[in-house]
PDB file of C-alpha atoms in Angstrom:
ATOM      1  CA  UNK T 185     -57.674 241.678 -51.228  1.00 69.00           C
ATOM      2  CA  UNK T 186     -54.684 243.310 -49.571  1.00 87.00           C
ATOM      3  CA  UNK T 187     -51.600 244.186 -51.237  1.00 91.00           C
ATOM      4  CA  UNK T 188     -49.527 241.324 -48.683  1.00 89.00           C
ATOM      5  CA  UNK T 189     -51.971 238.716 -49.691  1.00 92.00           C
ATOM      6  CA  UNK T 190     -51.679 239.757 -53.057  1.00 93.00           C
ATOM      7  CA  UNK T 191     -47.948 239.018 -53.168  1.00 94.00           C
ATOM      8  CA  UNK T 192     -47.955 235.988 -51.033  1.00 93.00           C
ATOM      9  CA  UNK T 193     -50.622 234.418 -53.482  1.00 92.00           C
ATOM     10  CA  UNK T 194     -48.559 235.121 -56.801  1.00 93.00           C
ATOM     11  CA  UNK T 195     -45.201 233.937 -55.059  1.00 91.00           C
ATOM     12  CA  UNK T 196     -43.134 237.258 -55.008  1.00 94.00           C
ATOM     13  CA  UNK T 197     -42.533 237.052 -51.055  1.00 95.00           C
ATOM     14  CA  UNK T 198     -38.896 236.098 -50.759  1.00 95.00           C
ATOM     15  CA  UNK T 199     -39.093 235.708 -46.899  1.00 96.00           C
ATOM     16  CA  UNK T 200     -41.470 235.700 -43.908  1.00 96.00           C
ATOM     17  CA  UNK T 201     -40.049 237.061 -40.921  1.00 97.00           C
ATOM     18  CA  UNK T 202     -42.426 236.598 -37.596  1.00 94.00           C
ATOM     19  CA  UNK T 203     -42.039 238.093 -34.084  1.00 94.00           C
ATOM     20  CA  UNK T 204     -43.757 235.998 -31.417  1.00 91.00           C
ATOM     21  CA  UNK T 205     -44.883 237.604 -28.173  1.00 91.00           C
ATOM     22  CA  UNK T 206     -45.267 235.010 -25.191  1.00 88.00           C
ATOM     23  CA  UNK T 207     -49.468 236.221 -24.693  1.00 87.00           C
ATOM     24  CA  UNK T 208     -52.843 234.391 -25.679  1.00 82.00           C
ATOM     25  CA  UNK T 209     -54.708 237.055 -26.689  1.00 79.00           C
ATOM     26  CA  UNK T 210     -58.089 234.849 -27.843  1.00 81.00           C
ATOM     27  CA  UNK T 211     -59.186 236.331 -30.713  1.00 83.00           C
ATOM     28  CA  UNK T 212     -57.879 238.711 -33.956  1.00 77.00           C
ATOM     29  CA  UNK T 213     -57.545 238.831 -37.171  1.00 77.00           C
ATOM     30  CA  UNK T 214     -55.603 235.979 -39.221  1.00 79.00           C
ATOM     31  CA  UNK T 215     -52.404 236.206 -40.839  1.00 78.00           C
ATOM     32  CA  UNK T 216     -52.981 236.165 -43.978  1.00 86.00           C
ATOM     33  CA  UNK T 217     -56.443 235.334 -44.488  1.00 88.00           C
ATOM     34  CA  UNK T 218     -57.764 234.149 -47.886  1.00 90.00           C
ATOM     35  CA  UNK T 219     -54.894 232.281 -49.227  1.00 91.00           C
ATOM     36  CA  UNK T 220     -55.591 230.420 -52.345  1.00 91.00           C
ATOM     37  CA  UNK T 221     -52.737 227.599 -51.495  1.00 90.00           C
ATOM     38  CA  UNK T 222     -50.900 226.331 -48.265  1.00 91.00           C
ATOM     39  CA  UNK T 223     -47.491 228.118 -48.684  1.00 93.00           C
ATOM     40  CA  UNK T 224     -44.870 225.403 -47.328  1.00 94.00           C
ATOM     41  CA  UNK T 225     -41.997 227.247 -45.295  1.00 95.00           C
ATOM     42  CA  UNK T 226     -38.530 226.358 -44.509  1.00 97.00           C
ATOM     43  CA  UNK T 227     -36.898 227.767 -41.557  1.00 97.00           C
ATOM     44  CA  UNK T 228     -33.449 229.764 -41.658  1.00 97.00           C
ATOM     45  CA  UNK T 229     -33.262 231.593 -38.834  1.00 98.00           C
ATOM     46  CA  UNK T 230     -34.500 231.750 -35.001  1.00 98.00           C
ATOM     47  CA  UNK T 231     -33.260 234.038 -32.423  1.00 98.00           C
ATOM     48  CA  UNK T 232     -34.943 234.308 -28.260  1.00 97.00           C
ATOM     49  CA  UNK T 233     -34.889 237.167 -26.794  1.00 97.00           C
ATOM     50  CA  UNK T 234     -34.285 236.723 -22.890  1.00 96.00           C
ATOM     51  CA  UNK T 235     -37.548 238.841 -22.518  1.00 94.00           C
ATOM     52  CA  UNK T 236     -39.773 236.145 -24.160  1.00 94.00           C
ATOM     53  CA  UNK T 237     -40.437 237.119 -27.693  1.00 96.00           C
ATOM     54  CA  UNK T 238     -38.588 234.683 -30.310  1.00 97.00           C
ATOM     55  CA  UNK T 239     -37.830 236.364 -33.856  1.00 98.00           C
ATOM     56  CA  UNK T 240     -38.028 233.465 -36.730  1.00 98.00           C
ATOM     57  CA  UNK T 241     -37.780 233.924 -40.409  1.00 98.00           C
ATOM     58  CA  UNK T 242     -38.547 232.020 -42.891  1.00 98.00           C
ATOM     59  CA  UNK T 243     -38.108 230.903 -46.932  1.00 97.00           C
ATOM     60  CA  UNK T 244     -41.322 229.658 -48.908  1.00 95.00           C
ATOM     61  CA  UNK T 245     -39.986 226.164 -50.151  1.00 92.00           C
ATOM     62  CA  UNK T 246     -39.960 225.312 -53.712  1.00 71.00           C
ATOM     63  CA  UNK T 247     -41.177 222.501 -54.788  1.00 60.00           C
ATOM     64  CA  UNK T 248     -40.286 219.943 -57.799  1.00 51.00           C
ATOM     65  CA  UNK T 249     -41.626 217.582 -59.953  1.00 48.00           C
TER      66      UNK T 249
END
């Protein structure tokens, strides 16, 4: 198990911040692979770049009963 799958299992990752490139590349390893649970995300913030890539972050949602 690796230490960022590790956290994101016991629910100590605060916020998940992803940088998107505009290329298919087919194949790769998954983000995250392994997870025990779905993690439900909420997102707070977006930005494009007029290159292409789009920077988004995002907050694992709580949930209550």
């Amino acid at each position: 198990m690796t230490l960022p799958l590790a956290l994101a299992d016991l629910g100590l990752i605060d916020e998940y911040a992803f940088h998107v490139q505009p290329v298919l590349a087919g194949h790769g390893p998954t983000l995250l692979a392994g997870l025990r649970e779905r993690i439900q995300l909420e997102l707070v913030g977006r930005h494009e770049f007029r290159s292409g890539p789009v920077a988004q972050r995002y907050r694992p949602t709580r949930v209550t009963a």
